[in-house]
Short mmCIF file of C-alpha atoms in Angstrom, two decimals:
data_model
loop_
_atom_site.label_atom_id
_atom_site.label_comp_id
_atom_site.label_asym_id
_atom_site.label_seq_id
_atom_site.Cartn_x
_atom_site.Cartn_y
_atom_site.Cartn_z
CA MET A 44 41.13 -5.56 20.29
CA ALA A 45 39.34 -2.92 21.75
CA GLU A 46 38.90 -3.41 25.55
CA ASN A 47 36.00 -0.63 25.99
CA PRO A 48 33.71 -1.26 22.93
CA ASP A 49 31.49 2.13 22.17
CA LEU A 50 28.39 -0.49 21.82
CA ASP A 51 27.29 -2.00 24.61
CA PRO A 52 25.39 -5.07 23.49
CA SER A 53 23.22 -4.72 26.54
CA ASP A 54 21.67 -1.74 25.83
CA TYR A 55 19.56 -3.14 22.91
CA THR A 56 17.30 -6.47 22.35
CA VAL A 57 19.00 -8.81 19.48
CA ASP A 58 16.74 -7.36 16.79
CA GLU A 59 17.88 -3.65 17.44
CA LEU A 60 21.78 -5.02 18.14
CA GLU A 61 21.68 -6.60 14.69
CA ASP A 62 20.47 -3.08 12.93
CA GLU A 63 23.86 -1.59 15.07
CA LEU A 64 26.40 -4.10 13.99
CA ALA A 65 25.15 -2.85 10.64
CA ALA A 66 26.93 0.15 11.14
CA ILE A 67 30.21 -1.64 12.56
CA ASP A 68 32.72 -2.24 9.95
CA ASP A 69 35.87 -2.62 12.52
CA PRO A 70 36.33 -6.79 13.32
CA ASP A 71 38.36 -5.54 16.33
CA GLU A 72 35.51 -3.53 17.93
CA LEU A 73 33.35 -6.30 16.81
CA ASP A 74 35.50 -9.03 18.76
CA ALA A 75 34.90 -6.23 21.82
CA VAL A 76 31.69 -6.70 21.48
CA LEU A 77 31.25 -10.09 21.56
CA ALA A 78 33.45 -10.26 24.59
CA ALA A 79 30.80 -7.55 26.17
CA GLU A 80 27.94 -9.88 25.26
CA GLN A 81 29.71 -13.02 26.97
CA ASP A 82 30.76 -10.78 30.11
CA GLY A 83 26.80 -9.92 30.14
CA LYS A 84 23.68 -11.15 29.26
CA ASP A 85 25.13 -13.62 27.28
CA ARG A 86 22.35 -14.36 24.79
CA LYS A 87 23.10 -17.00 22.21
CA THR A 88 21.31 -15.41 19.60
CA ALA A 89 23.14 -12.31 20.23
CA LYS A 90 26.51 -14.18 20.08
CA GLU A 91 25.63 -15.56 16.85
CA ALA A 92 24.47 -11.89 15.44
CA ILE A 93 27.86 -10.60 16.24
CA ARG A 94 29.66 -13.48 14.65
CA ASP A 95 27.81 -13.53 11.81
CA ARG A 96 28.74 -9.73 11.30
CA ILE A 97 32.81 -10.62 11.97
CA GLU A 98 32.33 -13.45 9.01
CA LYS A 99 30.99 -11.21 6.41
CA LEU A 100 33.30 -8.73 6.86
CA GLU A 101 36.12 -10.94 6.72
CA ASP A 102 34.30 -12.78 3.74
CA ARG A 103 33.99 -9.39 2.01
CA PRO A 104 36.03 -8.45 -1.34
CA GLU A 105 38.41 -5.61 -1.38
CA PRO A 106 36.78 -2.58 -2.84
CA ASP A 107 38.31 -1.47 -6.46
CA ASP A 108 38.91 2.20 -6.70
CA ARG A 109 35.98 3.05 -8.39
CA ILE A 110 34.13 2.26 -4.92
CA GLU A 111 36.61 4.11 -2.97
CA GLU A 112 35.91 7.43 -4.75
CA ASP A 113 32.59 7.52 -4.86
CA ALA A 114 31.52 8.29 -1.62
CA SER A 115 27.80 8.55 -1.75
CA TYR A 116 27.26 5.21 -1.15
CA GLU A 117 27.26 2.63 2.02
CA VAL A 118 27.76 -0.81 2.58
CA GLU A 119 25.29 -2.39 5.24
CA THR A 120 24.02 -5.75 6.45
CA GLN A 121 20.01 -5.31 5.62
CA THR A 122 17.25 -7.82 6.45
CA ARG A 123 17.98 -11.81 7.06
CA ASP A 124 16.63 -12.43 3.38
CA LYS A 125 18.78 -9.45 1.49
CA LYS A 126 22.24 -9.92 2.54
CA HIS A 127 23.63 -6.94 0.77
CA VAL A 128 22.11 -3.80 0.44
CA ARG A 129 23.72 -0.14 -0.62
CA ALA A 130 22.32 2.61 0.62
CA LEU A 131 22.53 6.14 -0.52
CA LYS A 132 24.12 8.50 1.95
CA GLY A 133 22.95 11.45 1.88
CA GLY A 134 20.69 10.69 -0.81
CA GLU A 135 18.38 13.24 -2.40
CA TYR A 136 14.65 12.30 -2.60
CA GLU A 137 11.56 14.73 -4.05
CA ASP A 138 8.27 14.65 -5.17
CA MET A 139 5.22 12.00 -4.60
CA TRP A 140 4.64 9.64 -7.45
CA VAL A 141 1.28 7.71 -7.75
CA TYR A 142 1.20 4.50 -10.38
CA CYS A 143 -1.76 5.23 -12.07
CA GLU A 144 -3.65 1.56 -12.85
CA THR A 145 -5.46 1.36 -16.88
CA GLN A 146 -7.69 -0.63 -17.73
CA ALA A 147 -9.23 -0.82 -21.41
CA GLY A 148 -7.26 2.34 -22.18
CA GLU A 149 -8.94 4.76 -19.58
CA LEU A 150 -7.60 5.54 -15.71
CA LEU A 151 -9.71 3.32 -13.00
CA ASP A 152 -11.11 5.51 -10.30
CA VAL A 153 -8.63 4.63 -7.65
CA SER A 154 -6.28 6.40 -9.98
CA LYS A 155 -7.81 9.64 -10.09
CA GLU A 156 -8.77 9.07 -6.32
CA MET A 157 -4.57 8.88 -5.42
CA LEU A 158 -3.85 11.57 -7.30
CA GLY A 159 -6.50 14.29 -6.06
CA LYS A 160 -4.95 12.83 -2.56
CA ALA A 161 -1.07 13.44 -3.77
CA ARG A 162 -2.08 17.07 -4.85
CA GLU A 163 -3.66 17.89 -1.46
CA LEU A 164 -0.91 16.39 0.24
CA MET A 165 1.36 18.28 -1.82
CA ASP A 166 0.13 21.29 -1.49
CA ASP A 167 -0.05 21.27 1.88
CA TYR A 168 3.74 19.98 1.60
CA ASN A 169 4.72 23.15 -0.65
CA ASP A 170 3.15 25.53 1.67
CA GLU A 171 5.17 24.06 4.75
CA TYR A 172 8.07 23.30 3.10
CA GLU A 173 10.03 23.40 -0.42
CA SER A 174 8.17 23.41 -4.27
CA GLU A 175 7.87 19.38 -4.98
CA ARG A 176 5.75 17.90 -7.24
CA VAL A 177 2.87 15.34 -8.11
CA VAL A 178 4.29 12.75 -10.53
CA GLY A 179 1.52 10.39 -12.33
CA VAL A 180 3.06 6.83 -13.85
CA LEU A 181 1.53 5.39 -16.70
CA VAL A 182 2.41 2.33 -18.44
CA GLY A 183 0.78 0.31 -21.01
CA ASP A 184 0.56 -0.15 -24.91
CA GLY A 185 -0.23 2.81 -27.20
CA GLU A 186 -3.25 4.00 -25.62
CA VAL A 187 -1.68 5.31 -22.44
CA THR A 188 -0.12 8.38 -24.20
CA ASP A 189 -3.65 9.62 -24.51
CA LEU A 190 -4.56 9.55 -20.66
CA THR A 191 -1.31 11.91 -20.21
CA ASP A 192 -3.75 15.12 -20.21
CA GLU A 193 -6.25 13.26 -17.92
CA VAL A 194 -3.52 12.44 -15.50
CA LEU A 195 -1.98 15.92 -15.33
CA ALA A 196 -5.93 17.20 -14.94
CA TYR A 197 -6.66 14.97 -12.03
CA GLY A 198 -3.80 16.58 -9.95
CA ALA A 199 -0.33 15.50 -11.31
CA ASP A 200 2.00 18.53 -12.39
CA VAL A 201 4.15 15.74 -14.20
CA ALA A 202 2.86 12.53 -16.41
CA ILE A 203 5.69 9.92 -17.50
CA TYR A 204 4.61 7.21 -19.01
CA HIS A 205 5.90 4.07 -20.99
CA GLU A 206 4.43 2.12 -24.12
CA ASP A 207 5.06 -0.70 -25.76
CA PRO A 208 2.43 -2.91 -28.06
CA ARG A 209 3.09 -5.87 -25.57
CA LEU A 210 2.11 -3.79 -22.38
CA GLU A 211 -1.71 -4.29 -23.22
CA ARG A 212 -2.32 -6.15 -20.12
CA PHE A 213 0.29 -6.47 -17.00
CA ARG A 214 2.96 -8.07 -17.10
CA HIS A 215 4.73 -8.74 -13.70
CA LYS A 216 8.09 -8.57 -15.14
CA PRO A 217 8.32 -6.02 -17.73
CA TYR A 218 5.90 -3.64 -15.70
CA THR A 219 8.53 -4.30 -12.59
CA GLU A 220 11.51 -3.18 -14.31
CA ILE A 221 9.91 -0.01 -16.06
CA VAL A 222 8.75 1.53 -12.78
CA SER A 223 11.72 0.82 -10.93
CA ASP A 224 13.66 2.43 -14.01
CA MET A 225 11.54 5.57 -14.05
CA ALA A 226 11.96 5.59 -10.21
CA ARG A 227 15.43 5.88 -10.53
CA GLY A 228 15.76 8.13 -13.12
CA GLY A 229 17.86 6.07 -15.66
CA ALA A 230 20.47 5.21 -12.78
CA ASP A 231 22.00 1.75 -12.61
CA PRO A 232 21.33 0.53 -8.69
CA PRO A 233 24.49 -0.03 -6.74
CA ASN A 234 24.91 -4.22 -6.79
CA TRP A 235 27.60 -5.08 -3.86
CA ALA A 236 27.97 -8.47 -5.49
CA THR A 237 29.57 -6.95 -8.58
CA GLY A 238 30.99 -4.08 -7.21
CA ASN A 239 29.04 -1.81 -8.96
CA PRO A 240 28.35 1.47 -6.82
CA GLY A 241 25.26 2.90 -9.47
CA THR A 242 25.23 5.45 -11.66
CA GLU A 243 23.93 9.11 -11.17
CA PRO A 244 19.95 10.01 -12.44
CA THR A 245 20.06 10.31 -16.27
CA ALA A 246 16.48 11.65 -16.50
CA GLU A 247 17.06 15.48 -17.31
CA TRP A 248 13.28 16.91 -15.93
CA ARG A 249 14.76 15.62 -12.32
CA ASP A 250 17.98 15.95 -10.54
CA TYR A 251 17.23 13.43 -7.25
CA ASP A 252 17.84 10.36 -6.70
CA LYS A 253 14.33 8.37 -5.81
CA PRO A 254 10.65 9.68 -5.24
CA ARG A 255 10.19 10.65 -1.28
CA TYR A 256 7.17 9.13 -1.65
CA PHE A 257 4.86 6.41 -3.80
CA LEU A 258 1.56 5.45 -4.06
CA PHE A 259 0.20 2.43 -5.51
CA PRO A 260 -3.56 1.49 -5.78
CA ALA A 261 -4.45 -1.42 -3.59
CA THR A 262 -5.71 -3.84 -6.41
CA ASN A 263 -4.60 -6.97 -7.64
CA ASN A 264 -2.43 -5.65 -9.63
CA GLY A 265 -1.31 -3.09 -8.09
CA ARG A 266 -0.53 -4.82 -5.00
CA ASP A 267 2.13 -7.06 -6.68
CA LEU A 268 3.61 -4.51 -8.74
CA SER A 269 3.90 -2.20 -5.46
CA ALA A 270 5.60 -4.88 -3.45
CA GLN A 271 8.34 -5.57 -6.01
CA VAL A 272 8.95 -2.14 -7.09
CA GLN A 273 9.36 -1.23 -3.27
CA ALA A 274 11.81 -3.81 -3.02
CA GLU A 275 13.91 -2.95 -6.02
CA LEU A 276 14.18 0.37 -4.70
CA ASP A 277 15.30 -0.77 -1.38
CA SER A 278 12.81 0.42 1.07
CA GLY A 279 9.19 -0.78 2.43
CA LEU A 280 5.92 -0.64 1.91
CA ALA A 281 2.52 -0.23 4.11
CA SER A 282 -0.28 -2.22 2.15
CA ASP A 283 -3.87 -1.27 2.14
CA CYS A 284 -3.97 1.86 3.57
CA SER A 285 -7.36 4.45 3.75
CA GLY A 286 -5.32 7.60 5.22
CA LEU A 287 -2.71 9.66 4.51
CA PHE A 288 -0.80 12.58 6.20
CA ILE A 289 2.10 14.10 6.41
CA GLU A 290 3.96 15.66 9.25
CA GLU A 291 7.03 15.56 11.79
CA GLU A 292 7.59 12.39 14.09
CA LEU A 293 9.29 12.47 17.37
CA VAL A 294 11.57 9.49 17.93
CA SER A 295 13.44 7.86 20.61
CA ASN A 296 13.93 4.36 19.78
CA PRO A 297 17.66 3.97 19.60
CA VAL A 298 17.40 2.02 15.94
CA LYS A 299 16.35 4.81 14.44
CA THR A 300 18.22 7.64 16.61
CA GLY A 301 21.25 5.82 16.73
CA GLU A 302 21.61 6.58 20.62
CA PRO A 303 20.11 4.99 23.45
CA GLY A 304 17.54 7.65 25.49
CA GLU A 305 18.17 10.39 22.42
CA LYS A 306 14.90 11.88 20.36
CA VAL A 307 15.46 12.67 17.12
CA GLU A 308 12.31 14.49 15.14
CA PHE A 309 11.86 13.39 11.72
CA GLU A 310 10.07 15.22 9.27
CA ARG A 311 8.32 15.19 6.52
CA VAL A 312 6.86 11.80 7.18
CA LEU A 313 3.97 9.85 5.12
CA HIS A 314 1.82 8.98 8.15
CA MET A 315 0.53 5.79 6.40
CA LYS A 316 -2.81 4.31 8.24
CA ARG A 317 -4.35 0.75 7.56
CA PRO A 318 -7.01 -1.07 9.83
CA ASP A 319 -5.45 -3.53 12.08
CA PHE A 320 -6.55 -7.13 13.19
CA SER A 321 -8.99 -5.90 16.26
CA GLY A 322 -11.42 -4.53 14.15
CA PHE A 323 -11.82 -1.07 15.59
CA GLU A 324 -8.69 0.35 15.74
CA TYR A 325 -6.04 1.65 12.70
CA SER A 326 -2.33 1.59 12.74
CA THR A 327 -0.28 3.91 11.27
CA ILE A 328 2.47 3.05 9.39
CA LEU A 329 5.99 5.13 9.51
CA CYS A 330 8.75 4.41 7.10
CA LEU A 331 11.55 5.79 8.92
CA ASP A 332 15.03 5.66 8.44
CA ASN A 333 18.08 4.04 10.29
CA PRO A 334 21.12 5.71 10.89
CA GLY A 335 23.16 5.34 7.59
CA ARG A 336 20.30 3.71 5.89
CA GLU A 337 17.59 5.50 4.16
CA PHE A 338 14.16 4.24 3.57
CA HIS A 339 12.73 6.09 0.57
CA PRO A 340 10.49 6.21 -1.27
CA GLN A 341 7.92 5.82 1.59
CA GLY A 342 5.68 3.94 -0.21
CA CYS A 343 2.10 2.48 0.28
CA SER A 344 -0.79 1.04 -1.58
CA VAL A 345 -4.01 2.66 -0.96
CA ILE A 346 -7.52 0.76 -0.76
CA PRO A 347 -9.77 1.81 -3.99
CA GLY A 348 -12.70 4.30 -2.35
CA SER A 349 -10.69 5.96 0.47
CA PHE A 350 -10.52 9.17 -1.19
CA ASP A 351 -12.94 11.41 -3.69
CA PRO A 352 -11.04 12.65 -6.76
CA ILE A 353 -10.51 16.30 -7.41
CA GLU A 354 -12.52 18.33 -10.06
CA PRO A 355 -10.61 17.74 -12.95
CA ASP A 356 -8.75 20.58 -14.56
CA TYR A 357 -8.19 20.06 -17.95
CA GLU A 358 -6.78 23.07 -18.67
CA LYS A 359 -4.08 23.01 -16.07
CA GLU A 360 -0.50 22.68 -17.84
CA GLY A 361 2.06 20.04 -16.69
CA GLU A 362 4.95 18.19 -18.15
CA VAL A 363 4.86 15.33 -20.17
CA VAL A 364 7.76 12.59 -20.16
CA GLU A 365 8.10 9.46 -22.29
CA HIS A 366 10.40 7.06 -20.74
CA ASP A 367 12.68 4.98 -22.84
CA LEU A 368 14.33 1.73 -21.37
CA HIS A 369 14.99 -1.48 -23.64
CA LEU A 370 12.43 -3.87 -22.61
CA GLU A 371 14.44 -7.89 -22.57
CA ASP A 372 12.77 -10.48 -24.81
CA ASP A 373 13.05 -12.61 -21.44
CA TRP A 374 10.81 -10.49 -19.80
CA PHE A 375 8.07 -11.81 -21.38
CA ARG A 376 8.94 -15.14 -21.80
CA VAL A 377 4.91 -15.89 -20.30
CA ALA A 378 2.91 -15.65 -23.27
CA VAL A 379 -0.77 -14.62 -22.40
CA THR A 380 -2.89 -17.03 -25.20
CA ASP A 381 -6.29 -16.57 -23.66
CA PHE A 382 -8.39 -14.21 -21.79
CA ASP A 383 -11.69 -12.95 -21.00
CA ARG A 384 -12.66 -9.47 -20.42
CA LEU A 385 -15.68 -8.72 -17.72
CA ASP A 386 -18.42 -6.65 -20.52
CA GLU A 387 -19.19 -4.21 -17.20
CA GLY A 388 -17.93 -4.33 -13.78
CA VAL A 389 -20.21 -3.96 -10.92
CA ASP A 390 -20.07 -0.25 -9.18
CA LEU A 391 -21.27 -0.01 -5.73
CA THR A 392 -20.08 3.31 -5.13
CA GLY A 393 -22.22 6.68 -5.20
CA HIS A 394 -25.23 5.17 -4.57
CA GLU A 395 -27.63 6.81 -1.63
CA VAL A 396 -28.36 2.57 -0.09
CA VAL A 397 -26.69 -0.09 -0.06
CA VAL A 398 -27.81 -3.42 0.90
CA ALA A 399 -25.46 -5.87 1.59
CA LEU A 400 -25.46 -10.14 3.00
CA GLY A 401 -23.34 -11.87 4.87
CA ARG A 402 -23.07 -15.76 5.96
CA GLY A 403 -26.67 -14.75 7.82
CA ILE A 404 -28.01 -16.26 4.56
CA GLY A 405 -26.50 -19.57 4.89
CA ASP A 406 -29.97 -21.39 6.15
CA ASP A 407 -31.25 -20.79 2.18
CA PRO A 408 -28.98 -18.61 0.82
CA THR A 409 -31.13 -18.57 -2.82
CA GLU A 410 -34.15 -17.29 -0.78
CA GLY A 411 -32.12 -14.70 1.03
CA ILE A 412 -30.36 -13.27 -1.95
CA GLU A 413 -33.64 -12.83 -3.02
CA LEU A 414 -35.00 -10.85 -0.14
CA GLY A 415 -31.98 -8.62 -0.37
CA LEU A 416 -32.22 -7.94 -3.97
CA ASP A 417 -36.58 -7.21 -2.71
CA LEU A 418 -35.30 -4.60 -0.59
CA VAL A 419 -32.84 -2.91 -2.79
CA GLU A 420 -35.59 -2.83 -5.50
CA THR A 421 -38.05 -0.59 -3.38
CA PHE A 422 -35.22 2.24 -2.89
CA ASP A 423 -34.70 4.58 -5.94
CA ASP A 424 -31.05 4.37 -5.61
CA ALA A 425 -29.77 1.33 -4.27
CA ALA A 426 -26.90 -1.17 -4.71
CA PHE A 427 -26.78 -4.72 -3.72
CA GLY A 428 -23.09 -6.26 -1.91
CA LEU A 429 -22.03 -8.81 -0.20
CA SER A 430 -19.10 -9.70 2.33
CA ARG A 431 -16.45 -11.70 1.88
CA GLY A 432 -17.90 -14.76 3.40
CA VAL A 433 -20.27 -15.09 0.98
CA VAL A 434 -18.39 -14.64 -1.99
CA THR A 435 -15.70 -17.62 -0.89
CA ALA A 436 -18.60 -19.96 0.68
CA SER A 437 -19.44 -21.70 -2.50
CA TYR A 438 -23.18 -21.57 -1.69
CA ASP A 439 -25.49 -23.92 -3.71
CA LEU A 440 -27.39 -21.22 -5.38
CA ASP A 441 -30.29 -21.49 -7.85
CA GLY A 442 -29.18 -19.70 -11.74
CA HIS A 443 -31.56 -16.60 -11.12
CA VAL A 444 -29.21 -15.15 -8.26
CA ALA A 445 -26.09 -16.92 -8.61
CA GLN A 446 -25.40 -14.45 -11.05
CA TYR A 447 -25.03 -11.58 -8.15
CA VAL A 448 -22.63 -13.46 -5.88
CA THR A 449 -19.65 -12.61 -7.60
CA GLU A 450 -16.30 -11.29 -6.23
CA GLU A 451 -16.81 -7.82 -8.11
CA ARG A 452 -19.92 -7.42 -4.87
CA GLN A 453 -17.72 -7.47 -2.54
CA ILE A 454 -17.66 -4.80 0.46
CA GLY A 455 -13.96 -4.45 2.67
CA GLU A 456 -10.67 -4.05 2.08
CA THR A 457 -10.04 -6.51 -0.91
CA GLY A 458 -13.39 -5.08 -2.22
CA GLN A 459 -14.87 -2.25 -3.13
CA ILE A 460 -15.08 0.66 -0.27
CA VAL A 461 -18.93 2.18 -0.01
CA GLN A 462 -20.36 5.35 1.56
CA PRO A 463 -24.14 5.66 0.66
CA THR A 464 -26.09 7.65 3.74
CA LEU A 465 -28.10 4.25 4.47
CA TYR A 466 -25.86 0.90 4.63
CA ILE A 467 -27.98 -2.00 5.68
CA ALA A 468 -25.81 -4.85 6.60
CA ALA A 469 -27.77 -8.07 7.13
CA GLY A 470 -26.73 -11.51 8.80
CA ILE A 471 -23.04 -10.04 8.85
CA SER A 472 -20.84 -10.38 11.90
CA GLY A 473 -18.24 -7.29 11.45
CA ALA A 474 -14.74 -8.66 10.40
CA VAL A 475 -12.23 -5.84 10.06
CA GLN A 476 -11.94 -6.65 6.58
CA HIS A 477 -15.49 -5.49 5.84
CA LYS A 478 -15.63 -2.70 8.45
CA VAL A 479 -13.10 -0.93 5.98
CA GLY A 480 -15.63 -1.18 3.35
CA MET A 481 -18.46 0.77 5.28
CA ASP A 482 -17.79 2.17 8.19
CA GLU A 483 -17.89 5.87 6.77
CA SER A 484 -21.43 5.44 5.70
CA ASP A 485 -23.89 7.90 7.25
CA THR A 486 -26.28 5.65 8.88
CA ILE A 487 -25.36 1.83 9.71
CA VAL A 488 -28.52 -0.67 10.04
CA ALA A 489 -27.14 -4.15 11.17
CA ILE A 490 -29.56 -7.27 11.35
CA ASN A 491 -28.26 -9.79 13.61
CA THR A 492 -29.73 -12.62 15.50
CA ASP A 493 -25.80 -12.42 17.82
CA THR A 494 -26.07 -9.35 20.26
CA ASP A 495 -22.63 -10.19 20.48
CA ALA A 496 -21.71 -9.26 16.62
CA ARG A 497 -19.01 -7.15 16.65
CA ILE A 498 -20.58 -4.94 14.14
CA ARG A 499 -23.09 -3.83 16.53
CA ASP A 500 -20.08 -1.79 17.68
CA PHE A 501 -20.26 0.32 14.81
CA SER A 502 -24.10 0.44 13.70
CA ASP A 503 -25.99 3.04 14.46
CA TYR A 504 -29.32 0.78 14.73
CA PHE A 505 -28.87 -2.68 15.68
CA ILE A 506 -32.14 -5.21 14.75
CA GLU A 507 -31.96 -8.80 16.71
CA GLY A 508 -33.78 -11.18 14.56
CA ASP A 509 -32.93 -13.54 11.87
CA LEU A 510 -32.65 -11.89 8.28
CA PHE A 511 -35.34 -14.36 7.03
CA ASP A 512 -37.98 -12.52 9.34
CA VAL A 513 -36.38 -8.77 9.11
CA LEU A 514 -35.82 -8.13 5.66
CA PRO A 515 -38.96 -8.95 4.13
CA ARG A 516 -40.51 -6.36 7.27
CA LEU A 517 -38.31 -3.69 6.22
CA THR A 518 -39.15 -4.14 1.81
CA GLU A 519 -42.90 -4.09 3.19
CA SER A 520 -42.30 -0.97 5.26
CA VAL A 521 -40.33 0.55 2.71
CA GLU A 522 -42.89 0.37 0.47
CA ALA A 523 -45.87 1.47 2.33
CA GLY A 524 -43.36 4.23 3.19
CA GLU A 525 -43.65 3.90 6.90
CA LEU A 526 -42.55 2.15 9.26
CA THR A 527 -44.88 -1.19 9.52
CA MET A 528 -42.91 -2.75 11.97
CA LYS A 529 -42.72 -3.00 15.39
CA ALA A 530 -39.35 -2.90 17.34
CA GLU A 531 -38.13 -2.81 21.40
CA ALA A 532 -35.48 -0.09 21.76
CA SER A 533 -32.48 -1.24 24.08
CA ASP A 534 -30.16 1.04 25.77
CA ASP A 535 -27.78 -1.73 25.42
#
């Protein structure tokens, strides 16, 4: 047994130690690490982690000749819920992929927005590094073939599509299998349980193992698909992001560098920004490799409205690729027997003014909605929105206003993102989820009885008062073309 292990467990937390243990395949070395832990900090959870790693090595079947000859893969223990994952050793990753969601035969706006942002990012990337592409992904029935030119026009260099009459509506299992297979290039994924090290990509238009980056829309279907596909590709996901950029990152975390005190510069890192739970800050998520473990694609879901689409260029040339994969009947075992389709959605973006109401309407929800709609009507180009609190509150509303209290009017992280010239927030406290949907507005006016409401901190003007009193006076002022209400200014 080795007396002086290369790994000193006292240098690591238990979580960090588990990652380090994954790189050790010698049981004697692990025995030495266990002895060092017992002589040092003697942590129960650390000793359990070491013993668990020893047991896994002892239970591991002998590799066959095929695995021994294939040097492109490493076996390691991954997270607690995925016992065995094979990570590519020195894998090749290229291009930024964009899943382009469709509805009723048309690209969703968020798909165009992501394509434009991907084009911007990869143009800068190509100036800094070698040339790589934007790849637009389409899945659906026969109508998706008509959208390939539009995907190219909005920024993609390659449009890859899979069409099948059974894919008219989003289906979790087949969509996941198709997009995952696209990303692998037709390669079989490695499988430790069966001793299969996987196969090389077979797609002719590409020669890499997986995409370098992958963007998905943060829609209901996009959130579902993004999590499952990234898991299938043995990578992670940053959800509900609203900011993206690519640059180097200097890292000293020993879990990532492999050595305590060593600093390593990671190149081409996609920085994925999302709002944190404080309501006033953004967290930046990084998908960085561990020693011997490469996390690709670096992936995220993007909140609709976060970026502006580019002007489409329908003269732009690009490559169109038809994806081929046999779809198992079992993937369609859940039948869709009936469905409803909205005649027309509500688009709150692109308006000069947005009037939004929150839980402050609780004393008389019907009157509160009426007052908000009255104010909307006084502007030439205005829209009516709601906070999530109103949408989920199940207020008892009179019929003539109930039609305006729908999920599609929700503004925020799980709703629409708006950037009007004027945003009027009445009775909204300013939770982070709502802030994400409106904090890029040019001018924000908040109306609230609570002077400590969080929305005050990021409003340009704060009116202390009950919306039932303030909204009628604002409506009167707008109709008169001058401010007919008086207010006392505060320096607070």
